[in-house]
Amino acid sequence: LLIYNEQIKRPKAMLNAKALLDNSGIQSNLAEVNYKRQVALYREKISSAKDYLQAKANLEIAKISYKQAKVSYERELQLYKEKNLLKRDYRLAQAEVTRSKQHLGVLIKRLEFLGAERKMIDKLLTAGQIDGTSDVVAPIDGVLNHYDCAIGEILPAQTIIFRITDLSSVQV
């Protein structure tokens, strides 16, 4: 969207700046001709000092306006030429986003490969935090009577961490 706006608005702004520059150039030339005429009339004592000074002031104002219009036009022209840099930066940003999405996909697959549950992965993606706990489900009902692990210990898969006793078949 930014590039689209740049392609539409920049040439229009450049054309407006060019029109302002041309208009200021014409006004400056007209003020210079009027100033020279007033100088000649003032020297021959036909024109008043007030008219002479007004023509001189108008010439200076016109020159300043022309200089400002020229700077504005050159700036717009430079920005128009640099739009290719803007397009390049946008393409680089898009490529970086694509690369980051691909990397995220690889990391998700790696977590799934390591046995992380989908619920845990979704929580990681939404909250940005890793929940360091996992649910452990025993294959049978019973009472835990022996622990082979400590809290916070990282264990490989298939490690026996508890011993369960089925008290339903015990006789006293």
PDB file of C-alpha atoms in Angstrom:
ATOM      1  CA  LEU A   1       0.000   0.000   0.000  1.00  0.00           C
ATOM      2  CA  LEU A   2       2.853   2.370   0.827  1.00  0.00           C
ATOM      3  CA  ILE A   3       4.498   1.765  -2.532  1.00  0.00           C
ATOM      4  CA  TYR A   4       1.160   2.204  -4.313  1.00  0.00           C
ATOM      5  CA  ASN A   5       0.589   5.567  -2.595  1.00  0.00           C
ATOM      6  CA  GLU A   6       4.181   6.546  -3.370  1.00  0.00           C
ATOM      7  CA  GLN A   7       3.715   5.776  -7.073  1.00  0.00           C
ATOM      8  CA  ILE A   8       0.539   7.853  -7.275  1.00  0.00           C
ATOM      9  CA  LYS A   9       1.252  10.784  -4.975  1.00  0.00           C
ATOM     10  CA  ARG A  10       4.944  11.371  -5.676  1.00  0.00           C
ATOM     11  CA  PRO A  11       4.600  12.218  -9.401  1.00  0.00           C
ATOM     12  CA  LYS A  12       1.672  14.526  -8.600  1.00  0.00           C
ATOM     13  CA  ALA A  13       3.690  16.318  -5.914  1.00  0.00           C
ATOM     14  CA  MET A  14       6.648  16.532  -8.295  1.00  0.00           C
ATOM     15  CA  LEU A  15       4.453  18.056 -11.021  1.00  0.00           C
ATOM     16  CA  ASN A  16       3.003  20.552  -8.544  1.00  0.00           C
ATOM     17  CA  ALA A  17       6.504  21.510  -7.415  1.00  0.00           C
ATOM     18  CA  LYS A  18       7.574  21.936 -11.060  1.00  0.00           C
ATOM     19  CA  ALA A  19       4.550  24.145 -11.749  1.00  0.00           C
ATOM     20  CA  LEU A  20       5.337  26.237  -8.669  1.00  0.00           C
ATOM     21  CA  LEU A  21       8.973  26.531  -9.795  1.00  0.00           C
ATOM     22  CA  ASP A  22       7.929  27.662 -13.282  1.00  0.00           C
ATOM     23  CA  ASN A  23       5.430  30.146 -11.862  1.00  0.00           C
ATOM     24  CA  SER A  24       8.015  31.507  -9.424  1.00  0.00           C
ATOM     25  CA  GLY A  25      10.506  31.852 -12.280  1.00  0.00           C
ATOM     26  CA  ILE A  26       8.013  33.856 -14.310  1.00  0.00           C
ATOM     27  CA  GLN A  27       7.144  36.038 -11.298  1.00  0.00           C
ATOM     28  CA  SER A  28      10.844  36.583 -10.637  1.00  0.00           C
ATOM     29  CA  ASN A  29      11.491  37.604 -14.247  1.00  0.00           C
ATOM     30  CA  LEU A  30       8.492  39.928 -14.204  1.00  0.00           C
ATOM     31  CA  ALA A  31       9.649  41.502 -10.935  1.00  0.00           C
ATOM     32  CA  GLU A  32      13.148  41.986 -12.395  1.00  0.00           C
ATOM     33  CA  VAL A  33      11.768  43.699 -15.524  1.00  0.00           C
ATOM     34  CA  ASN A  34       9.553  45.892 -13.347  1.00  0.00           C
ATOM     35  CA  TYR A  35      12.498  46.717 -11.084  1.00  0.00           C
ATOM     36  CA  LYS A  36      14.702  47.728 -14.030  1.00  0.00           C
ATOM     37  CA  ARG A  37      11.886  49.872 -15.390  1.00  0.00           C
ATOM     38  CA  GLN A  38      11.418  51.539 -11.981  1.00  0.00           C
ATOM     39  CA  VAL A  39      15.170  52.157 -11.706  1.00  0.00           C
ATOM     40  CA  ALA A  40      15.151  53.917 -15.081  1.00  0.00           C
ATOM     41  CA  LEU A  41      12.074  55.955 -14.154  1.00  0.00           C
ATOM     42  CA  TYR A  42      13.514  56.833 -10.749  1.00  0.00           C
ATOM     43  CA  ARG A  43      16.790  58.040 -12.297  1.00  0.00           C
ATOM     44  CA  GLU A  44      14.856  60.297 -14.649  1.00  0.00           C
ATOM     45  CA  LYS A  45      12.846  61.553 -11.649  1.00  0.00           C
ATOM     46  CA  ILE A  46       9.590  60.273 -13.181  1.00  0.00           C
ATOM     47  CA  SER A  47       8.919  57.641 -10.498  1.00  0.00           C
ATOM     48  CA  SER A  48       8.823  58.164  -6.746  1.00  0.00           C
ATOM     49  CA  ALA A  49      11.282  56.657  -4.299  1.00  0.00           C
ATOM     50  CA  LYS A  50       8.395  54.685  -2.804  1.00  0.00           C
ATOM     51  CA  ASP A  51       7.632  52.990  -6.151  1.00  0.00           C
ATOM     52  CA  TYR A  52      11.338  52.277  -6.657  1.00  0.00           C
ATOM     53  CA  LEU A  53      11.709  50.713  -3.182  1.00  0.00           C
ATOM     54  CA  GLN A  54       8.500  48.692  -3.647  1.00  0.00           C
ATOM     55  CA  ALA A  55       9.808  47.290  -6.953  1.00  0.00           C
ATOM     56  CA  LYS A  56      13.123  46.418  -5.278  1.00  0.00           C
ATOM     57  CA  ALA A  57      11.315  44.632  -2.420  1.00  0.00           C
ATOM     58  CA  ASN A  58       9.075  42.763  -4.875  1.00  0.00           C
ATOM     59  CA  LEU A  59      12.168  41.615  -6.787  1.00  0.00           C
ATOM     60  CA  GLU A  60      13.785  40.254  -3.603  1.00  0.00           C
ATOM     61  CA  ILE A  61      10.572  38.481  -2.579  1.00  0.00           C
ATOM     62  CA  ALA A  62      10.279  36.942  -6.046  1.00  0.00           C
ATOM     63  CA  LYS A  63      13.905  35.743  -5.930  1.00  0.00           C
ATOM     64  CA  ILE A  64      13.358  34.132  -2.528  1.00  0.00           C
ATOM     65  CA  SER A  65      10.158  32.465  -3.718  1.00  0.00           C
ATOM     66  CA  TYR A  66      11.997  31.134  -6.756  1.00  0.00           C
ATOM     67  CA  LYS A  67      14.805  29.719  -4.611  1.00  0.00           C
ATOM     68  CA  GLN A  68      12.310  28.023  -2.282  1.00  0.00           C
ATOM     69  CA  ALA A  69      10.377  26.566  -5.225  1.00  0.00           C
ATOM     70  CA  LYS A  70      13.616  25.305  -6.748  1.00  0.00           C
ATOM     71  CA  VAL A  71      14.629  23.558  -3.509  1.00  0.00           C
ATOM     72  CA  SER A  72      11.150  22.038  -3.201  1.00  0.00           C
ATOM     73  CA  TYR A  73      11.212  20.780  -6.781  1.00  0.00           C
ATOM     74  CA  GLU A  74      14.705  19.287  -6.394  1.00  0.00           C
ATOM     75  CA  ARG A  75      13.582  17.530  -3.207  1.00  0.00           C
ATOM     76  CA  GLU A  76      10.504  16.059  -4.911  1.00  0.00           C
ATOM     77  CA  LEU A  77      12.619  14.979  -7.861  1.00  0.00           C
ATOM     78  CA  GLN A  78      15.098  13.263  -5.545  1.00  0.00           C
ATOM     79  CA  LEU A  79      12.286  11.510  -3.653  1.00  0.00           C
ATOM     80  CA  TYR A  80      10.805  10.332  -6.939  1.00  0.00           C
ATOM     81  CA  LYS A  81      14.162   8.910  -7.994  1.00  0.00           C
ATOM     82  CA  GLU A  82      14.556   7.189  -4.619  1.00  0.00           C
ATOM     83  CA  LYS A  83      11.217   5.390  -4.858  1.00  0.00           C
ATOM     84  CA  ASN A  84      13.144   2.424  -6.219  1.00  0.00           C
ATOM     85  CA  LEU A  85      14.968   2.302  -2.891  1.00  0.00           C
ATOM     86  CA  LEU A  86      11.603   2.247  -1.132  1.00  0.00           C
ATOM     87  CA  LYS A  87      10.468  -0.680  -3.302  1.00  0.00           C
ATOM     88  CA  ARG A  88      13.709  -2.534  -2.576  1.00  0.00           C
ATOM     89  CA  ASP A  89      13.338  -2.010   1.178  1.00  0.00           C
ATOM     90  CA  TYR A  90       9.744  -3.262   1.013  1.00  0.00           C
ATOM     91  CA  ARG A  91      10.796  -6.399  -0.874  1.00  0.00           C
ATOM     92  CA  LEU A  92      13.580  -7.046   1.639  1.00  0.00           C
ATOM     93  CA  ALA A  93      11.102  -6.722   4.512  1.00  0.00           C
ATOM     94  CA  GLN A  94       8.717  -9.141   2.789  1.00  0.00           C
ATOM     95  CA  ALA A  95      11.540 -11.650   2.299  1.00  0.00           C
ATOM     96  CA  GLU A  96      12.508 -11.335   5.966  1.00  0.00           C
ATOM     97  CA  VAL A  97       8.911 -11.989   7.057  1.00  0.00           C
ATOM     98  CA  THR A  98       8.729 -15.058   4.802  1.00  0.00           C
ATOM     99  CA  ARG A  99      12.032 -16.357   6.160  1.00  0.00           C
ATOM    100  CA  SER A 100      10.857 -15.829   9.751  1.00  0.00           C
ATOM    101  CA  LYS A 101       7.585 -17.690   9.077  1.00  0.00           C
ATOM    102  CA  GLN A 102       9.511 -20.591   7.588  1.00  0.00           C
ATOM    103  CA  HIS A 103      11.853 -20.654  10.582  1.00  0.00           C
ATOM    104  CA  LEU A 104       8.849 -20.664  12.941  1.00  0.00           C
ATOM    105  CA  GLY A 105       7.405 -23.626  11.040  1.00  0.00           C
ATOM    106  CA  VAL A 106      10.683 -25.514  11.402  1.00  0.00           C
ATOM    107  CA  LEU A 107      10.773 -24.804  15.139  1.00  0.00           C
ATOM    108  CA  ILE A 108       7.184 -26.031  15.566  1.00  0.00           C
ATOM    109  CA  LYS A 109       7.996 -29.244  13.702  1.00  0.00           C
ATOM    110  CA  ARG A 110      11.076 -29.708  15.884  1.00  0.00           C
ATOM    111  CA  LEU A 111       8.993 -29.319  19.055  1.00  0.00           C
ATOM    112  CA  GLU A 112       6.452 -31.815  17.730  1.00  0.00           C
ATOM    113  CA  PHE A 113       9.274 -34.228  16.894  1.00  0.00           C
ATOM    114  CA  LEU A 114      10.619 -33.912  20.425  1.00  0.00           C
ATOM    115  CA  GLY A 115       7.208 -34.897  21.778  1.00  0.00           C
ATOM    116  CA  ALA A 116       5.734 -31.557  22.791  1.00  0.00           C
ATOM    117  CA  GLU A 117       1.956 -31.589  22.887  1.00  0.00           C
ATOM    118  CA  ARG A 118       0.071 -29.346  20.471  1.00  0.00           C
ATOM    119  CA  LYS A 119      -1.603 -27.593  23.431  1.00  0.00           C
ATOM    120  CA  MET A 120       1.823 -26.682  24.822  1.00  0.00           C
ATOM    121  CA  ILE A 121       3.023 -25.413  21.423  1.00  0.00           C
ATOM    122  CA  ASP A 122      -0.101 -23.264  20.999  1.00  0.00           C
ATOM    123  CA  LYS A 123       0.399 -21.796  24.470  1.00  0.00           C
ATOM    124  CA  LEU A 124       4.005 -21.031  23.586  1.00  0.00           C
ATOM    125  CA  LEU A 125       2.934 -19.260  20.378  1.00  0.00           C
ATOM    126  CA  THR A 126       0.204 -17.174  22.032  1.00  0.00           C
ATOM    127  CA  ALA A 127       1.801 -16.360  25.401  1.00  0.00           C
ATOM    128  CA  GLY A 128       5.421 -16.432  24.306  1.00  0.00           C
ATOM    129  CA  GLN A 129       6.366 -18.472  27.351  1.00  0.00           C
ATOM    130  CA  ILE A 130       7.342 -22.079  27.740  1.00  0.00           C
ATOM    131  CA  ASP A 131       5.337 -23.995  30.288  1.00  0.00           C
ATOM    132  CA  GLY A 132       7.961 -26.293  31.802  1.00  0.00           C
ATOM    133  CA  THR A 133       5.458 -28.938  32.821  1.00  0.00           C
ATOM    134  CA  SER A 134       4.098 -31.946  31.005  1.00  0.00           C
ATOM    135  CA  ASP A 135       1.258 -34.249  31.863  1.00  0.00           C
ATOM    136  CA  VAL A 136       2.324 -37.773  32.765  1.00  0.00           C
ATOM    137  CA  VAL A 137      -0.294 -40.469  32.365  1.00  0.00           C
ATOM    138  CA  ALA A 138       0.180 -43.947  33.810  1.00  0.00           C
ATOM    139  CA  PRO A 139      -1.005 -46.933  31.830  1.00  0.00           C
ATOM    140  CA  ILE A 140      -2.734 -48.441  34.920  1.00  0.00           C
ATOM    141  CA  ASP A 141      -4.613 -47.293  38.035  1.00  0.00           C
ATOM    142  CA  GLY A 142      -2.917 -47.593  41.386  1.00  0.00           C
ATOM    143  CA  VAL A 143      -0.910 -45.906  44.113  1.00  0.00           C
ATOM    144  CA  LEU A 144       2.503 -44.310  43.596  1.00  0.00           C
ATOM    145  CA  ASN A 145       4.992 -45.988  45.906  1.00  0.00           C
ATOM    146  CA  HIS A 146       8.383 -45.036  44.469  1.00  0.00           C
ATOM    147  CA  TYR A 147       9.686 -41.871  42.714  1.00  0.00           C
ATOM    148  CA  ASP A 148      12.729 -42.157  40.433  1.00  0.00           C
ATOM    149  CA  CYS A 149      12.954 -38.429  39.588  1.00  0.00           C
ATOM    150  CA  ALA A 150      13.154 -34.999  41.169  1.00  0.00           C
ATOM    151  CA  ILE A 151      11.133 -31.850  40.462  1.00  0.00           C
ATOM    152  CA  GLY A 152      12.664 -29.895  37.585  1.00  0.00           C
ATOM    153  CA  GLU A 153      14.691 -32.826  36.321  1.00  0.00           C
ATOM    154  CA  ILE A 154      14.798 -33.253  32.550  1.00  0.00           C
ATOM    155  CA  LEU A 155      14.280 -36.857  31.546  1.00  0.00           C
ATOM    156  CA  PRO A 156      14.487 -38.611  28.219  1.00  0.00           C
ATOM    157  CA  ALA A 157      11.406 -40.354  26.861  1.00  0.00           C
ATOM    158  CA  GLN A 158      10.799 -43.962  27.954  1.00  0.00           C
ATOM    159  CA  THR A 159      12.403 -43.350  31.382  1.00  0.00           C
ATOM    160  CA  ILE A 160      10.617 -45.000  34.302  1.00  0.00           C
ATOM    161  CA  ILE A 161       9.892 -42.199  36.754  1.00  0.00           C
ATOM    162  CA  PHE A 162       7.323 -43.810  39.117  1.00  0.00           C
ATOM    163  CA  ARG A 163       6.444 -47.232  40.401  1.00  0.00           C
ATOM    164  CA  ILE A 164       2.746 -47.875  40.728  1.00  0.00           C
ATOM    165  CA  THR A 165       1.204 -50.551  42.935  1.00  0.00           C
ATOM    166  CA  ASP A 166      -2.214 -51.942  42.174  1.00  0.00           C
ATOM    167  CA  LEU A 167      -3.770 -52.372  45.619  1.00  0.00           C
ATOM    168  CA  SER A 168      -6.989 -53.914  44.300  1.00  0.00           C
ATOM    169  CA  SER A 169      -5.461 -57.386  44.242  1.00  0.00           C
ATOM    170  CA  VAL A 170      -3.472 -57.252  47.514  1.00  0.00           C
ATOM    171  CA  GLN A 171      -4.655 -59.444  50.435  1.00  0.00           C
ATOM    172  CA  VAL A 172      -3.821 -58.850  54.069  1.00  0.00           C
TER     173      VAL A 172
END
